CSV table of C-alpha atoms and ligand atoms in Angstrom, one decimal:
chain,number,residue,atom,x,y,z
A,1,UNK,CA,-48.3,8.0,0.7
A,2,UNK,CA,-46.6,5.5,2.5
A,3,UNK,CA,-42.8,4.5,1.0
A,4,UNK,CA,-41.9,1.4,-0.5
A,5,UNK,CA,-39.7,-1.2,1.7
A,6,UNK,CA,-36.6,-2.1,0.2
A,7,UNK,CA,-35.9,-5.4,2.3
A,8,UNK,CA,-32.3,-6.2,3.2
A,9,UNK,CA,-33.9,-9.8,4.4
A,10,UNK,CA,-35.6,-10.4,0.8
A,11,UNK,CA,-32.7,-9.0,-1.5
A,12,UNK,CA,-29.6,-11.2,0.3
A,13,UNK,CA,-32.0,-14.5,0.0
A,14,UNK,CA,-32.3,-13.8,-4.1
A,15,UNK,CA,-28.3,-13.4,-3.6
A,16,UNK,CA,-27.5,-16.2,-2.3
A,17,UNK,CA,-29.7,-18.0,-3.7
A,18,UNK,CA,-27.9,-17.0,-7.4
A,19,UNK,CA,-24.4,-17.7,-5.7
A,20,UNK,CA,-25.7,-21.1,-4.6
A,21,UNK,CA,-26.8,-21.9,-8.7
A,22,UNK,CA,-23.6,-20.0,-9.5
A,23,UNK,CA,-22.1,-22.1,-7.3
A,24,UNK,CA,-23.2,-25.4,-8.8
A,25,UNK,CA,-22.4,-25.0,-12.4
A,26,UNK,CA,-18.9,-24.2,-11.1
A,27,UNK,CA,-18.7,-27.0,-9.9
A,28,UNK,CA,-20.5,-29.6,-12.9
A,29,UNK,CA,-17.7,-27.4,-15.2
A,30,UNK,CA,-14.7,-27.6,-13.4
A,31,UNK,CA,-14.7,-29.8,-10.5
A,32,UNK,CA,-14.5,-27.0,-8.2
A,33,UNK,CA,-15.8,-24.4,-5.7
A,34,UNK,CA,-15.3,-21.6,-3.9
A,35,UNK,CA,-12.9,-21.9,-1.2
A,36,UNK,CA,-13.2,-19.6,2.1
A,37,UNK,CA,-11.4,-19.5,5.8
A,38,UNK,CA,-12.3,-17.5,8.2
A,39,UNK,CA,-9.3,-17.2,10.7
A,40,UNK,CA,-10.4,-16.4,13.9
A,41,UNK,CA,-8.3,-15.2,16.8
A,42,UNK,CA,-9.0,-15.6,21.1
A,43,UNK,CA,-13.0,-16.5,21.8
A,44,UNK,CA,-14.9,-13.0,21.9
A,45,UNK,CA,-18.8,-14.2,21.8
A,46,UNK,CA,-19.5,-11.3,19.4
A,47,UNK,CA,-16.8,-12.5,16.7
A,48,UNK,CA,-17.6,-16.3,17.7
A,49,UNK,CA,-20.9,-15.7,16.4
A,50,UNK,CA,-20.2,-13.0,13.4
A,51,UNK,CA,-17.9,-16.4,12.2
A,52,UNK,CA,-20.0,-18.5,12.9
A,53,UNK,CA,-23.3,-16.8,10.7
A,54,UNK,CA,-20.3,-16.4,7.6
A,55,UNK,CA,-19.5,-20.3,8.1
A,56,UNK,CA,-22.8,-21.2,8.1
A,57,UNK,CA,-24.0,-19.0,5.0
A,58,UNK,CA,-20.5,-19.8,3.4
A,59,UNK,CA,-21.6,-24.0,3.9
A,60,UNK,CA,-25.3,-23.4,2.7
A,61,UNK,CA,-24.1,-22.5,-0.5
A,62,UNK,CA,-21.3,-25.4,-1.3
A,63,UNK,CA,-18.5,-23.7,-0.5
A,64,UNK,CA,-15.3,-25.1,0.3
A,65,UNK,CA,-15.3,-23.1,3.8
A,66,UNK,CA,-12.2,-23.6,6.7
A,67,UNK,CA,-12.9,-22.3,10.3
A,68,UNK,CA,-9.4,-21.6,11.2
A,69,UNK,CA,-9.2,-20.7,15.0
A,70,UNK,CA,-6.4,-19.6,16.7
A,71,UNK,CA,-5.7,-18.7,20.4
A,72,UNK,CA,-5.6,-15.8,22.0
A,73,UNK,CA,-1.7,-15.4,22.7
A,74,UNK,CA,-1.0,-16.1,19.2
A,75,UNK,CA,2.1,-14.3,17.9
A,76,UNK,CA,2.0,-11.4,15.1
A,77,UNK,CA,4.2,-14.0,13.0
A,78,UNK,CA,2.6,-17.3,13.4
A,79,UNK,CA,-0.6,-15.8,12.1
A,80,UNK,CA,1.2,-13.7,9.1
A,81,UNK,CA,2.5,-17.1,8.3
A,82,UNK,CA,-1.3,-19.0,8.3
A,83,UNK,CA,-2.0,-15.9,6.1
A,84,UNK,CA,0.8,-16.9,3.7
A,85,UNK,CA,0.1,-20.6,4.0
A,86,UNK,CA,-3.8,-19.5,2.9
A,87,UNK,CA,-2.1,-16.6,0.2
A,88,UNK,CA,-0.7,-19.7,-1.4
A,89,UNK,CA,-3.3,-22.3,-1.6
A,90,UNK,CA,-4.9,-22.6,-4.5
A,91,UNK,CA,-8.6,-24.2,-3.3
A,92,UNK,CA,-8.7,-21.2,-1.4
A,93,UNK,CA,-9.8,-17.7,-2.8
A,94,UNK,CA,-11.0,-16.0,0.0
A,95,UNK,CA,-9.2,-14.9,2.9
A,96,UNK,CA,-11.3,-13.4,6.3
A,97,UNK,CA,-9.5,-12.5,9.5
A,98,UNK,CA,-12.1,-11.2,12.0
A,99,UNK,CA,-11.3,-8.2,13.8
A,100,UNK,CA,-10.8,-6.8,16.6
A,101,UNK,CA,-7.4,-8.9,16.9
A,102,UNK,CA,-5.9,-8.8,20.1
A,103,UNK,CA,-3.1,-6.4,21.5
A,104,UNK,CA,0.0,-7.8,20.3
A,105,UNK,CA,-0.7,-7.9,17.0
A,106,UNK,CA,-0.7,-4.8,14.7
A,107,UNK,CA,-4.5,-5.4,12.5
A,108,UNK,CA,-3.0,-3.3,9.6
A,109,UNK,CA,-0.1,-5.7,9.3
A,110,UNK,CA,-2.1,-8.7,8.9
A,111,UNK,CA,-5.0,-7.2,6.3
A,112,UNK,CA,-2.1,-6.1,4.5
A,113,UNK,CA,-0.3,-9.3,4.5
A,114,UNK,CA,-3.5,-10.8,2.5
A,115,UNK,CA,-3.2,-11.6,-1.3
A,116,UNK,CA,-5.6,-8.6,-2.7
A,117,UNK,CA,-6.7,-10.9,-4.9
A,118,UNK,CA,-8.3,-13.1,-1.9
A,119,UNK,CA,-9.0,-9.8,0.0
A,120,UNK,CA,-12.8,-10.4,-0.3
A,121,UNK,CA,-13.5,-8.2,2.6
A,122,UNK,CA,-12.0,-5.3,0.3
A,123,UNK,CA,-9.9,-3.7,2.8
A,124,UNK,CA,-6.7,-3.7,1.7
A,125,UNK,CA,-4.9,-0.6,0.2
A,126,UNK,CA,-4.4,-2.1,-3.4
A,127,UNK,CA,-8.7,-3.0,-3.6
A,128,UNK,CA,-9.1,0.5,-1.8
A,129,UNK,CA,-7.4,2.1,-5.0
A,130,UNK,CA,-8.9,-0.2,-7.5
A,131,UNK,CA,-12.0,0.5,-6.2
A,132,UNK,CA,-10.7,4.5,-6.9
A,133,UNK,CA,-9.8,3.7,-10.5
A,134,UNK,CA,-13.0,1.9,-11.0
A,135,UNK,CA,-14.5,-0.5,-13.5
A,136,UNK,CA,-12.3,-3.7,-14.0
A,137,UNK,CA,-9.7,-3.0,-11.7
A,138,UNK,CA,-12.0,-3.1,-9.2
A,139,UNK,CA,-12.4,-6.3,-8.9
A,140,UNK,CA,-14.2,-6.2,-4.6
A,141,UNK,CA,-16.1,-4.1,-3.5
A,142,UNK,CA,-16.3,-4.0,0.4
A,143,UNK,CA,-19.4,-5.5,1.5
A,144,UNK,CA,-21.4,-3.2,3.3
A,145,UNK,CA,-21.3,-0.5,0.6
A,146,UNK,CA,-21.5,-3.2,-2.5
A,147,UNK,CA,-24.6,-4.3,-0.1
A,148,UNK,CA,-26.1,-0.7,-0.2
A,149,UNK,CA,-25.4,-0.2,-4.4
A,150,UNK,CA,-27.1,-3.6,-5.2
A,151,UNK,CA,-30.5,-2.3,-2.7
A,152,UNK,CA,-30.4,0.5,-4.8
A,153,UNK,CA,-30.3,-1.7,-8.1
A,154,UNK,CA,-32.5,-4.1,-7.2
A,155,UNK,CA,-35.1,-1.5,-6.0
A,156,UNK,CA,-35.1,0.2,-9.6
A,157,UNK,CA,-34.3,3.4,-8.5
A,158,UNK,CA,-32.2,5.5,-11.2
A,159,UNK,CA,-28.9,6.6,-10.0
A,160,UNK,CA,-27.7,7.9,-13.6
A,161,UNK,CA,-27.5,11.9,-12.8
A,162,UNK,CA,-29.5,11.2,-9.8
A,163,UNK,CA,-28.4,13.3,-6.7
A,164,UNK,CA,-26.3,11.0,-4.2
A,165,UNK,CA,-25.7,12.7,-0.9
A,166,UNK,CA,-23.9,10.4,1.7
A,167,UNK,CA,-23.9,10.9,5.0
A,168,UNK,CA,-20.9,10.0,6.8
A,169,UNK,CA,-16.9,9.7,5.3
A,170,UNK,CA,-15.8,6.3,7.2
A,171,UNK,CA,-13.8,4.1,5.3
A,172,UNK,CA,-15.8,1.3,6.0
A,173,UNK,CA,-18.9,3.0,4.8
A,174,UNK,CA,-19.5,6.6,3.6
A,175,UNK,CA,-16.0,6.9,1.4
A,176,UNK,CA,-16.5,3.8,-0.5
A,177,UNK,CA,-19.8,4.0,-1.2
A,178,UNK,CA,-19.4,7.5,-2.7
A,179,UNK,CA,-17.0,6.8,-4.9
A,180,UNK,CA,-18.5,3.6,-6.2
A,181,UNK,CA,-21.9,5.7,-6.7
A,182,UNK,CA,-19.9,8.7,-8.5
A,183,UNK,CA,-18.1,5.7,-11.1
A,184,UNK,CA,-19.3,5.2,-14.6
A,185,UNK,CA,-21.2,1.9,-14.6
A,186,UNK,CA,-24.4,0.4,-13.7
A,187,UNK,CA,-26.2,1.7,-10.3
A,188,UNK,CA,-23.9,4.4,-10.4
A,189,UNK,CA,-23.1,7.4,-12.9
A,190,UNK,CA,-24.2,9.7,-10.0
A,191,UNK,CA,-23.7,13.2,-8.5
A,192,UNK,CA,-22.6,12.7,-5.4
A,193,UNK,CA,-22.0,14.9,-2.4
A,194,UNK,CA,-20.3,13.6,1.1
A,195,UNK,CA,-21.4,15.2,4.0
A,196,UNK,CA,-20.3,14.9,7.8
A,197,UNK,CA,-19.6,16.7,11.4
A,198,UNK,CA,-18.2,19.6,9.9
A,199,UNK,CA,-20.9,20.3,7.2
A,200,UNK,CA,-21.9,23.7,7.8
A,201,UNK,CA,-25.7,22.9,6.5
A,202,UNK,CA,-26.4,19.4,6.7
A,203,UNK,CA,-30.8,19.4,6.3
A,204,UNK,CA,-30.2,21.7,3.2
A,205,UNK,CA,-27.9,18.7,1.4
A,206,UNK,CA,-30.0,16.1,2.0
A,207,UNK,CA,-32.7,17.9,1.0
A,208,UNK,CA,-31.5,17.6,-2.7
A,209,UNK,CA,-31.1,14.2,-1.9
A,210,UNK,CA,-32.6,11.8,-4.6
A,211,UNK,CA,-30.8,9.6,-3.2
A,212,UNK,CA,-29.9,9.8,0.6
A,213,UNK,CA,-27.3,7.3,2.2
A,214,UNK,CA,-27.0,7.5,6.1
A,215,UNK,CA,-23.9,6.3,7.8
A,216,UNK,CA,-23.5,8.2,10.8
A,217,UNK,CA,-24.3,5.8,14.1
A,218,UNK,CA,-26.7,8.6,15.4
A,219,UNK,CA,-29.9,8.0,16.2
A,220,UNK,CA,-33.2,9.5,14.4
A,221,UNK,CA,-30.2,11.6,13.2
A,222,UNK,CA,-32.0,12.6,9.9
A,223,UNK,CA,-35.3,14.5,10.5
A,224,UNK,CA,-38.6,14.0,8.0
A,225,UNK,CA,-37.8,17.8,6.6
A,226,UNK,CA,-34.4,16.8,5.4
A,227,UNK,CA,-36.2,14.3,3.2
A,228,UNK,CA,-36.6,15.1,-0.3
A,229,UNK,CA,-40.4,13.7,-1.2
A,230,UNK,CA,-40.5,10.5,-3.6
A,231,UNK,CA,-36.6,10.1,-2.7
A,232,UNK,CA,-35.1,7.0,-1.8
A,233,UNK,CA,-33.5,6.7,1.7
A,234,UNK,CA,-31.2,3.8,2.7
A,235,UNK,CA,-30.5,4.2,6.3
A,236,UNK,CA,-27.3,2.0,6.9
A,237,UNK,CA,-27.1,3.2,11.3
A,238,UNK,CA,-27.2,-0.1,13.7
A,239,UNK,CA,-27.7,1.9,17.0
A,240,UNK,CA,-28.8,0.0,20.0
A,241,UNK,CA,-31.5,2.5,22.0
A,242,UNK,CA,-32.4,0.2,24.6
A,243,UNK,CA,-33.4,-3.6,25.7
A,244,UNK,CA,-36.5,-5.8,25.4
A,245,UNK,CA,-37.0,-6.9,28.7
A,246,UNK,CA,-38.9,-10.0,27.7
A,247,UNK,CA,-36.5,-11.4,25.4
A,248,UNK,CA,-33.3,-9.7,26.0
A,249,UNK,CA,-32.7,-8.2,23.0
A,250,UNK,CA,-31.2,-5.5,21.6
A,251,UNK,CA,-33.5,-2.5,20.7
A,252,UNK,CA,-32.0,-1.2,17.5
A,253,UNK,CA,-33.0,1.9,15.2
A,254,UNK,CA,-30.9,3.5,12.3
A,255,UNK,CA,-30.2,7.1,12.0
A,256,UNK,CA,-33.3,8.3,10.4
A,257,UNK,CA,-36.9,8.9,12.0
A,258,UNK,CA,-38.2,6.0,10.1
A,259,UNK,CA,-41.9,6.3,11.0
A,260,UNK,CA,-41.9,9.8,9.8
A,261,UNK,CA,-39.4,9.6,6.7
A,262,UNK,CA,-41.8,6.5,5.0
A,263,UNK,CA,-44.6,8.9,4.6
A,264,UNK,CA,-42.5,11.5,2.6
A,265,UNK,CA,-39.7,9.6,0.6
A,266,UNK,CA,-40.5,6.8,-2.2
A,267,UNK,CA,-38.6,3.8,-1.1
A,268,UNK,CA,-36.9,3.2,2.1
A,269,UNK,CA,-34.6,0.7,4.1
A,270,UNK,CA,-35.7,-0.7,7.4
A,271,UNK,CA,-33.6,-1.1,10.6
A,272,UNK,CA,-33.4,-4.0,11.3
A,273,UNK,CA,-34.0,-6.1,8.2
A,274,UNK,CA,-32.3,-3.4,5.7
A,275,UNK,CA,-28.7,-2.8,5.2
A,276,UNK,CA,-27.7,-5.4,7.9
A,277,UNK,CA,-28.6,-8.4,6.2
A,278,UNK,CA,-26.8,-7.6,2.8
A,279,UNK,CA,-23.3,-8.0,4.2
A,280,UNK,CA,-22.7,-11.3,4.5
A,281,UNK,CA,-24.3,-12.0,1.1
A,282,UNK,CA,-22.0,-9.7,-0.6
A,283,UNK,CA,-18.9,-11.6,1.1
A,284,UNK,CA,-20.5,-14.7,-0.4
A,285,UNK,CA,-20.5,-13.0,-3.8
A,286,UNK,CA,-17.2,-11.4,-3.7
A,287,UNK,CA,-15.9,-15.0,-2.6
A,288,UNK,CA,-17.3,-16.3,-5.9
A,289,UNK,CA,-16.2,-14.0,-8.3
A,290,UNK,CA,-12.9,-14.4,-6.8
A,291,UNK,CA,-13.2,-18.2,-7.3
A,292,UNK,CA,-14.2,-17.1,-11.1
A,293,UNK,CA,-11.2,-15.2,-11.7
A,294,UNK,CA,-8.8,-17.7,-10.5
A,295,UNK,CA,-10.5,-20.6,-12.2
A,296,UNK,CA,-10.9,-18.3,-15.2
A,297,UNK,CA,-14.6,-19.3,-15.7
B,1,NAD,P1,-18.0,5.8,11.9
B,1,NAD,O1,-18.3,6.2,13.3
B,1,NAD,O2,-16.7,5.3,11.5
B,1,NAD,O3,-18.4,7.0,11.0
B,1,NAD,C1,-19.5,7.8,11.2
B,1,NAD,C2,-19.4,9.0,10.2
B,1,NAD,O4,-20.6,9.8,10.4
B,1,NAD,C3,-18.2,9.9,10.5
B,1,NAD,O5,-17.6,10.1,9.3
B,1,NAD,C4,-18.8,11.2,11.0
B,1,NAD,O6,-18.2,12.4,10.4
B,1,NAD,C5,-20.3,11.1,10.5
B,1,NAD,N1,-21.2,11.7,11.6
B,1,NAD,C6,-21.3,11.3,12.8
B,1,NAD,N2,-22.2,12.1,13.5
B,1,NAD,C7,-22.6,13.0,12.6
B,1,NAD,C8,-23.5,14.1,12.6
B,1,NAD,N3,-24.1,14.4,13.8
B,1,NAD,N4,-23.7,14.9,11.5
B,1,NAD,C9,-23.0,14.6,10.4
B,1,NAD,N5,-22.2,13.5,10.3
B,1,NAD,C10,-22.0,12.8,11.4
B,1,NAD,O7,-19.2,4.8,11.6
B,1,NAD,P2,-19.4,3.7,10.4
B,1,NAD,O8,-18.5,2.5,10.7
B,1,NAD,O9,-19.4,4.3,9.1
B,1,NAD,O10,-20.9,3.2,10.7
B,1,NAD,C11,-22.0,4.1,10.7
B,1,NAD,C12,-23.2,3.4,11.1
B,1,NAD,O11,-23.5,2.3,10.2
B,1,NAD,C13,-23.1,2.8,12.5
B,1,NAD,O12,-24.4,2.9,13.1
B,1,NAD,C14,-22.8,1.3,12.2
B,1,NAD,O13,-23.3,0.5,13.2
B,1,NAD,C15,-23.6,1.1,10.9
B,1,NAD,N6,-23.0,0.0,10.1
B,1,NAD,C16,-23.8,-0.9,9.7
B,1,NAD,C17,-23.3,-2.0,8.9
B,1,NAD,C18,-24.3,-3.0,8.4
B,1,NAD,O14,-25.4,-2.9,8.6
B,1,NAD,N7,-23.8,-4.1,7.8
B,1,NAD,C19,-22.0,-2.0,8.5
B,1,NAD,C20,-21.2,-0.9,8.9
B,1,NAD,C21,-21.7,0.1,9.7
């Protein structure tokens, strides 16, 4: 039997399009709306157009959105000081710097310089350990793996004592996503294993897997026999295998046989179309509920 799609592409235009009603009422109740800037450093093309898809999306929706851009050969301080200018404006309650940053300035110096509570990216130490303690205190959760959890929601697969295996242990990815899957709560309540290079018997995990998470950059990584029939696979890999020569385009494929896996597990994520999209929507949500704390609605 052939697996159920779980669409990246349909799940982040329900999102958004709640964030955008969300959104509204915020505004007929209080006068107000989310407020976002992006703060982009130098002119790479790949974080020119990353900023500009966030802008966009961030517009769409009614947001109160800054593009902040700053040149190349800005200095470390200037731009911890736009950070505290941001950190202490109230119309604003979310805070983005895109990375990579260039050389002179330390990366870690500047996420840590954000407000956690404007960190809507979730990278900064104090959301990193709220997301550890779990339930309230955690008030982000980084997009990609909040992106993943709500797929898995939204599909109506059980994760309550299901078997969680992830593969991978970034800390953009794989560590996040296990602990939010191992917390009490909804979409989570799981058993959850993390597995990576040094896992002596990798197919044999995710073979238990009801619940397989890929997060590895390897292509066609996980073999149809690792897959645990009925299970449901969400294949987070971006890997770019070669180049359509009539458009120019990016080949890409995630880290799972994908033709194969679909006729054994129950649901799966695409590549493109699955994980990807849900990123950005996620932003836009953590962007609101940050707007909902401050304004206390
Ligand atoms: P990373 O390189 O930081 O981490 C990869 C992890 O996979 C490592 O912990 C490593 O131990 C593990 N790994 C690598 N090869 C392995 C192997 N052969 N066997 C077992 N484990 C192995 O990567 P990341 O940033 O977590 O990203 C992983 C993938 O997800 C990439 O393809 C990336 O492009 C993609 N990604 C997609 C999104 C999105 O769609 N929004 C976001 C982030 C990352």
């Amino acid at each position: 039997m052939t697996a159920e799609l779980i669409s990246g592409t349909e799940i982040r235009k329900a999102i958004l399009a709640e964030v955008k009603e969300e959104v509204e009422q915020m505004k007929e109740k209080t006068g107000k709306v989310p407020g976002l800037v992006t703060i982009l450093v130098g002119s790479s093309p790949a974080s020119i157009s990353y900023v500009t898809l966030k802008v966009k999306t961030a517009i769409s929706l009614g947001f109160h959105e800054i593009q902040d851009d700053q040149p190349e050969d800005i200095s470390e301080e200037e731009l911890l000081k736009l950070i505290d200018k941001y950190n202490n404006d109230p119309d604003i309650h979310g805070i983005l710097v895109q990375l990579p940053l260039p050389k002179q300035i330390d990366d870690k110096k500047v996420l840590t310089a954000i407000n956690p509570d404007k960190d809507v990216d979730a990278f900064h130490p104090v959301n990193v350990g709220r997301l550890m303690i779990g339930g309230e205190e955690a008030i982000f959760h980084p997009c990609t793996p909040a992106g993943i959890q709500e797929m898995i929601v939204r599909s109506g697969t059980e994760t309550s004592g299901a078997e969680v295996v992830v593969v991978g242990r970034s800390n953009i990815v794989g560590k996040p996503i296990a602990m939010m899957m191992a917390q009490k709560g909804v979409g989570a309540n799981s058993t959850v294993t993390i597995v990576h290079t040094r896992t002596k018997d990798l197919a044999a995990h995710c073979l238990r897997a009801d619940i397989l998470i890929v997060a590895a950059g390897v292509p066609g990584l996980v073999k149809p026999e690792w897959i645990k029939p009925g299970s449901t696979v969400i294949d987070v890999g971006v890997n770019r295998i070669g180049m359509n020569e009539k458009t120019g385009k990016a080949i890409l494929s995630g880290d799972v046989d994908f033709e194969a896996a679909k006729e054994i597990c129950g649901k799966i994520t695409p590549v493109p179309g699955g994980v990807g999209p849900m990123t950005i929507a996620m932003l836009m949500k953590n962007t609101l509920k940050s707007a909902k704390y401050a304004l206390k609605v």
